[in-house]
Amino acid sequence: MEKDYNNIEVFMEKLKKEFIRQFIALHVLGGATLVIAITFYIVFFLDVYKYWVYIIFLSIIFVPLFPFLVREVIGYYKDFKCLKEEKIPIVTGKFIGYKKVNVGGDPPEEENRIIIMDYIANKQIILKAVNDIKLREDSIYSFYYLPFTKFSMIIN
């Protein structure tokens, strides 16, 4: 089967699938983290004098993690609303280059993120590209773009 790089619907479906896959993974990971943290807090608070070191340790780990999870979930919900209403914004800018990002895994995997200079906002934006088309530096491209999660798809 040949890839059709001109078919926007194919890439839009790929964008939705990748977004939903990560949306579900974030909910599972965030929910599991909260359940584990709450369970440990309940168990340790039953005997505060015996487990006070563990309570402090858990607080150091989970208290900073909680605002991060809330911010990520809110961003995913805002982008989900864009996908659901099919009102995905378009960003146009000059392609600057790629940024290698370590996404984890075993063995560790790297992804290339696209760096563009947005013409309207006059700032650099790093995008997670769904389609794997090679871009030329200093060329102007337009992307469907989810502003909070940075998922994107090149249009031209």
Coordinates of N, CA and C in Angstrom, one line a residue:
M1 N 0.8 -1.2 0.0 CA 0.0 0.0 0.0 C 0.9 1.2 0.0
E2 N 0.7 2.2 -0.9 CA 1.5 3.3 -1.0 C 0.9 4.5 -0.1
K3 N 1.9 5.2 0.5 CA 1.5 6.3 1.3 C 1.0 7.5 0.4
D4 N -0.1 8.1 0.8 CA -0.7 9.2 0.1 C -0.5 10.5 0.9
Y5 N 0.6 11.2 0.5 CA 0.9 12.4 1.3 C 0.0 13.6 1.0
N6 N -0.8 13.5 0.0 CA -1.7 14.6 -0.4 C -3.1 14.4 0.3
N7 N -3.3 13.3 0.9 CA -4.6 13.0 1.5 C -4.7 13.5 2.9
I8 N -5.3 14.7 3.2 CA -5.4 15.3 4.5 C -6.2 14.4 5.4
E9 N -7.2 13.7 4.9 CA -8.1 12.9 5.8 C -7.3 11.8 6.5
V10 N -6.3 11.2 5.7 CA -5.5 10.1 6.2 C -4.7 10.6 7.4
F11 N -4.0 11.8 7.2 CA -3.2 12.3 8.2 C -4.0 12.8 9.4
M12 N -5.2 13.4 9.1 CA -6.0 13.8 10.2 C -6.4 12.7 11.1
E13 N -6.8 11.5 10.5 CA -7.1 10.3 11.3 C -5.9 9.9 12.1
K14 N -4.7 9.9 11.5 CA -3.5 9.5 12.2 C -3.2 10.5 13.3
L15 N -3.5 11.8 13.1 CA -3.3 12.7 14.2 C -4.3 12.4 15.4
K16 N -5.5 12.1 15.0 CA -6.5 11.8 16.1 C -6.1 10.5 16.8
K17 N -5.7 9.5 16.1 CA -5.3 8.2 16.8 C -4.1 8.4 17.7
E18 N -3.1 9.2 17.3 CA -1.9 9.4 18.1 C -2.3 10.2 19.3
F19 N -3.1 11.2 19.1 CA -3.6 12.1 20.2 C -4.3 11.3 21.3
I20 N -5.3 10.5 20.8 CA -6.1 9.7 21.7 C -5.3 8.6 22.4
R21 N -4.3 8.0 21.7 CA -3.4 7.0 22.4 C -2.7 7.7 23.5
Q22 N -2.1 8.9 23.3 CA -1.4 9.5 24.4 C -2.4 10.1 25.5
F23 N -3.5 10.5 25.1 CA -4.6 11.0 26.0 C -4.9 9.9 27.0
I24 N -5.1 8.7 26.5 CA -5.5 7.5 27.3 C -4.3 7.1 28.2
A25 N -3.1 7.1 27.7 CA -1.9 6.8 28.5 C -1.7 7.8 29.6
L26 N -2.0 9.1 29.3 CA -1.8 10.1 30.4 C -2.9 9.8 31.5
H27 N -4.1 9.5 31.1 CA -5.1 9.2 32.1 C -4.8 8.0 33.0
V28 N -4.3 7.0 32.3 CA -4.0 5.7 33.0 C -2.8 6.0 34.0
L29 N -1.8 6.6 33.5 CA -0.6 6.9 34.3 C -0.9 7.9 35.4
G30 N -1.7 9.0 35.1 CA -2.1 9.9 36.2 C -3.0 9.3 37.2
G31 N -4.0 8.5 36.8 CA -4.9 7.9 37.7 C -4.2 6.9 38.6
A32 N -3.3 6.1 38.0 CA -2.5 5.1 38.8 C -1.6 5.9 39.8
T33 N -1.0 6.9 39.4 CA -0.2 7.7 40.3 C -1.0 8.3 41.5
L34 N -2.1 8.8 41.2 CA -3.0 9.4 42.3 C -3.5 8.3 43.2
V35 N -3.9 7.2 42.7 CA -4.4 6.1 43.5 C -3.2 5.6 44.4
I36 N -2.0 5.4 43.9 CA -0.9 4.9 44.7 C -0.6 6.0 45.8
A37 N -0.5 7.2 45.4 CA -0.2 8.3 46.4 C -1.2 8.4 47.5
I38 N -2.5 8.3 47.1 CA -3.5 8.4 48.2 C -3.5 7.2 49.1
T39 N -3.3 6.0 48.5 CA -3.2 4.8 49.3 C -2.1 4.9 50.3
F40 N -0.9 5.3 49.8 CA 0.2 5.4 50.7 C 0.0 6.4 51.8
Y41 N -0.6 7.6 51.5 CA -0.9 8.6 52.5 C -1.9 8.1 53.5
I42 N -2.9 7.3 53.1 CA -3.9 6.8 54.1 C -3.2 5.8 55.0
V43 N -2.4 4.9 54.4 CA -1.7 3.9 55.2 C -0.7 4.6 56.2
F44 N 0.1 5.5 55.7 CA 1.1 6.2 56.6 C 0.5 7.1 57.6
F45 N -0.7 7.7 57.3 CA -1.3 8.6 58.3 C -2.0 7.9 59.4
L46 N -2.2 6.6 59.2 CA -2.7 5.8 60.3 C -1.8 5.7 61.5
D47 N -0.5 5.8 61.2 CA 0.5 5.8 62.3 C 1.6 6.8 61.9
V48 N 1.2 8.1 62.1 CA 2.0 9.2 61.7 C 3.4 9.2 62.4
Y49 N 3.4 8.9 63.7 CA 4.7 8.9 64.4 C 5.7 7.8 63.9
K50 N 5.2 6.7 63.4 CA 6.1 5.7 62.9 C 6.5 6.0 61.5
Y51 N 5.7 6.6 60.7 CA 5.9 6.7 59.2 C 6.2 8.2 58.8
W52 N 6.5 9.1 59.7 CA 6.7 10.5 59.4 C 7.7 10.7 58.3
V53 N 8.8 9.9 58.2 CA 9.8 10.1 57.2 C 9.2 9.7 55.8
Y54 N 8.4 8.7 55.8 CA 7.8 8.3 54.5 C 6.8 9.3 54.0
I55 N 6.1 10.0 54.9 CA 5.1 11.0 54.6 C 5.9 12.2 54.0
I56 N 7.0 12.6 54.6 CA 7.8 13.7 54.0 C 8.3 13.3 52.6
F57 N 8.8 12.1 52.5 CA 9.4 11.6 51.2 C 8.3 11.6 50.1
L58 N 7.1 11.1 50.5 CA 6.0 11.1 49.5 C 5.6 12.5 49.1
S59 N 5.6 13.4 50.1 CA 5.2 14.8 49.8 C 6.2 15.4 48.8
I60 N 7.5 15.1 49.0 CA 8.5 15.7 48.1 C 8.3 15.2 46.7
I61 N 7.9 13.9 46.6 CA 7.7 13.4 45.2 C 6.4 13.8 44.6
F62 N 5.3 13.6 45.3 CA 4.0 13.7 44.7 C 3.4 15.1 44.7
V63 N 3.8 16.0 45.6 CA 3.2 17.3 45.6 C 3.7 18.1 44.3
P64 N 5.0 18.1 43.9 CA 5.3 18.8 42.7 C 4.7 18.1 41.4
L65 N 4.5 16.8 41.5 CA 4.0 16.0 40.4 C 2.5 16.3 40.1
F66 N 1.8 16.6 41.1 CA 0.3 16.9 41.0 C 0.0 18.1 40.1
P67 N 0.6 19.2 40.3 CA 0.3 20.4 39.4 C 0.7 20.1 37.9
F68 N 1.8 19.3 37.7 CA 2.2 19.0 36.4 C 1.2 18.1 35.7
L69 N 0.6 17.1 36.4 CA -0.4 16.2 35.9 C -1.7 17.0 35.6
V70 N -2.1 17.9 36.5 CA -3.2 18.7 36.2 C -3.1 19.6 35.0
R71 N -1.9 20.2 34.8 CA -1.6 21.1 33.7 C -1.7 20.3 32.4
E72 N -1.1 19.1 32.4 CA -1.1 18.2 31.2 C -2.5 17.8 30.9
V73 N -3.3 17.4 31.9 CA -4.7 16.9 31.6 C -5.5 18.0 31.1
I74 N -5.4 19.2 31.6 CA -6.2 20.4 31.1 C -5.8 20.7 29.7
G75 N -4.5 20.6 29.3 CA -4.1 20.8 28.0 C -4.7 19.8 27.0
Y76 N -4.6 18.6 27.4 CA -5.2 17.5 26.6 C -6.7 17.7 26.4
Y77 N -7.4 18.1 27.4 CA -8.9 18.3 27.3 C -9.2 19.5 26.4
K78 N -8.4 20.6 26.4 CA -8.6 21.7 25.5 C -8.3 21.3 24.1
D79 N -7.3 20.5 23.8 CA -7.0 20.0 22.5 C -8.0 19.0 22.0
F80 N -8.5 18.2 23.0 CA -9.6 17.2 22.6 C -10.8 17.9 22.1
K81 N -11.1 19.1 22.8 CA -12.3 19.9 22.3 C -12.1 20.4 20.9
C82 N -10.8 20.8 20.6 CA -10.5 21.2 19.2 C -10.7 20.1 18.2
L83 N -10.3 18.9 18.6 CA -10.4 17.7 17.7 C -11.9 17.3 17.5
K84 N -12.6 17.4 18.7 CA -14.0 16.9 18.6 C -14.9 17.9 17.8
E85 N -14.6 19.2 17.9 CA -15.3 20.2 17.1 C -14.8 20.4 15.7
E86 N -13.7 19.7 15.4 CA -12.9 19.8 14.2 C -12.6 21.2 13.8
K87 N -12.1 21.9 14.8 CA -11.7 23.3 14.7 C -10.2 23.4 15.1
I88 N -9.4 22.7 14.3 CA -8.0 22.7 14.6 C -7.3 23.9 14.0
P89 N -6.6 24.7 14.8 CA -5.9 25.9 14.3 C -4.8 25.5 13.3
I90 N -4.5 26.5 12.4 CA -3.4 26.3 11.5 C -2.3 27.3 11.9
V91 N -1.1 26.9 11.9 CA 0.1 27.8 12.1 C 1.0 27.7 10.9
T92 N 1.4 28.9 10.5 CA 2.3 29.0 9.3 C 3.6 29.6 9.8
G93 N 4.7 29.1 9.4 CA 6.0 29.6 9.8 C 7.2 29.0 9.0
K94 N 8.3 29.6 9.2 CA 9.5 29.2 8.6 C 10.2 28.0 9.4
F95 N 10.5 26.9 8.6 CA 11.1 25.8 9.3 C 12.6 26.1 9.6
I96 N 12.9 25.9 10.9 CA 14.3 26.2 11.3 C 15.1 25.0 11.4
G97 N 14.6 23.9 11.9 CA 15.3 22.7 12.0 C 14.6 21.7 12.9
Y98 N 15.4 20.6 13.3 CA 14.8 19.6 14.1 C 15.5 19.6 15.5
K99 N 14.7 19.2 16.5 CA 15.2 19.0 17.8 C 15.1 17.6 18.2
K100 N 16.2 16.9 18.6 CA 16.1 15.5 19.0 C 15.6 15.5 20.5
V101 N 14.6 14.6 20.7 CA 14.0 14.5 22.0 C 14.0 13.1 22.4
N102 N 14.4 12.8 23.6 CA 14.4 11.4 24.2 C 13.0 11.1 24.7
V103 N 12.4 10.1 24.1 CA 11.0 9.8 24.5 C 10.9 8.5 25.4
G104 N 12.1 8.0 25.8 CA 12.1 6.9 26.7 C 12.0 5.6 26.0
G105 N 11.7 4.5 26.7 CA 11.6 3.2 26.1 C 12.8 2.4 26.5
D106 N 12.8 1.2 26.1 CA 14.0 0.3 26.3 C 14.3 -0.5 25.1
P107 N 15.3 -0.2 24.3 CA 16.3 0.9 24.5 C 15.7 2.3 24.2
P108 N 16.3 3.3 24.8 CA 15.8 4.7 24.6 C 15.6 5.0 23.2
E109 N 14.5 5.7 22.9 CA 14.1 6.1 21.6 C 14.2 7.6 21.5
E110 N 14.6 8.1 20.3 CA 14.6 9.5 20.0 C 13.6 9.9 19.0
E111 N 13.0 11.1 19.1 CA 12.1 11.6 18.1 C 12.6 12.9 17.6
N112 N 12.4 13.2 16.4 CA 12.7 14.6 15.9 C 11.5 15.4 16.0
R113 N 11.6 16.5 16.7 CA 10.6 17.5 16.8 C 10.9 18.6 15.8
I114 N 9.8 19.2 15.2 CA 10.0 20.3 14.2 C 10.0 21.6 14.9
I115 N 11.0 22.4 14.6 CA 11.1 23.8 15.1 C 10.8 24.8 14.0
I116 N 9.7 25.6 14.3 CA 9.4 26.6 13.3 C 9.3 28.0 13.9
M117 N 9.5 29.0 13.1 CA 9.3 30.4 13.6 C 7.9 30.8 13.1
D118 N 7.0 31.0 14.0 CA 5.6 31.3 13.7 C 5.6 32.8 13.2
Y119 N 5.0 33.1 12.1 CA 5.0 34.4 11.5 C 4.0 35.3 12.3
I120 N 2.9 34.8 12.8 CA 2.0 35.7 13.5 C 2.4 36.0 14.9
A121 N 2.8 35.1 15.7 CA 3.3 35.3 17.0 C 4.7 35.7 17.1
N122 N 5.5 35.5 16.0 CA 6.9 35.8 16.0 C 7.7 35.1 17.1
K123 N 7.4 33.8 17.3 CA 8.1 33.1 18.3 C 8.4 31.6 17.8
Q124 N 9.3 31.0 18.4 CA 9.6 29.6 18.0 C 8.6 28.7 18.6
I125 N 8.2 27.7 17.8 CA 7.3 26.6 18.3 C 7.9 25.3 18.0
I126 N 7.9 24.4 18.9 CA 8.4 23.0 18.7 C 7.2 22.1 18.6
L127 N 7.1 21.4 17.5 CA 5.9 20.6 17.2 C 6.2 19.1 17.1
K128 N 5.2 18.3 17.6 CA 5.3 16.9 17.4 C 4.6 16.5 16.1
A129 N 5.4 16.2 15.1 CA 4.8 15.9 13.8 C 4.3 14.5 13.7
V130 N 3.1 14.4 13.2 CA 2.5 13.1 13.0 C 3.0 12.5 11.7
N131 N 3.0 13.3 10.6 CA 3.5 12.8 9.3 C 5.0 12.9 9.3
D132 N 5.7 12.0 8.5 CA 7.1 11.9 8.5 C 7.7 12.4 7.2
I133 N 7.3 13.6 6.8 CA 7.9 14.2 5.6 C 9.1 15.0 5.9
K134 N 10.2 14.9 5.1 CA 11.4 15.6 5.4 C 11.1 17.1 4.9
L135 N 11.5 18.0 5.8 CA 11.3 19.4 5.5 C 12.7 20.1 5.2
R136 N 12.6 21.2 4.4 CA 13.8 21.9 4.0 C 13.9 23.2 4.9
E137 N 15.1 23.4 5.3 CA 15.3 24.6 6.2 C 15.0 25.9 5.4
D138 N 14.6 26.9 6.1 CA 14.2 28.2 5.6 C 13.1 28.2 4.6
S139 N 12.3 27.1 4.6 CA 11.1 27.0 3.7 C 9.9 27.3 4.6
I140 N 8.9 27.8 4.0 CA 7.6 28.1 4.8 C 6.6 27.0 4.7
Y141 N 6.1 26.6 5.8 CA 5.1 25.5 5.9 C 4.0 25.9 6.7
S142 N 2.8 25.2 6.4 CA 1.6 25.4 7.3 C 1.3 24.0 7.9
F143 N 0.9 24.1 9.2 CA 0.6 22.9 9.9 C -0.8 23.0 10.6
Y144 N -1.5 21.9 10.6 CA -2.6 21.8 11.6 C -1.9 21.6 12.9
Y145 N -2.4 22.3 14.0 CA -1.6 22.4 15.2 C -2.5 22.4 16.4
L146 N -2.3 21.4 17.3 CA -3.0 21.4 18.6 C -2.1 22.2 19.6
P147 N -2.6 23.4 20.0 CA -1.7 24.4 20.7 C -1.2 23.9 22.1
F148 N -1.9 23.1 22.8 CA -1.5 22.7 24.1 C -0.6 21.5 24.1
T149 N -0.8 20.5 23.3 CA 0.0 19.3 23.3 C 1.0 19.3 22.2
K150 N 0.9 20.3 21.3 CA 1.9 20.5 20.2 C 1.9 19.4 19.1
F151 N 0.8 18.6 19.1 CA 0.7 17.6 18.0 C 0.4 18.4 16.7
S152 N 1.0 18.0 15.6 CA 0.9 18.8 14.4 C 0.9 17.8 13.2
M153 N 0.4 18.4 12.1 CA 0.4 17.7 10.8 C 0.6 18.7 9.7
I154 N 1.6 18.5 8.9 CA 1.9 19.4 7.8 C 0.8 19.4 6.8
I155 N 0.4 20.6 6.3 CA -0.6 20.7 5.2 C 0.1 21.0 3.9
N156 N 1.1 21.9 3.9 CA 1.7 22.2 2.6 C 3.1 22.7 2.9

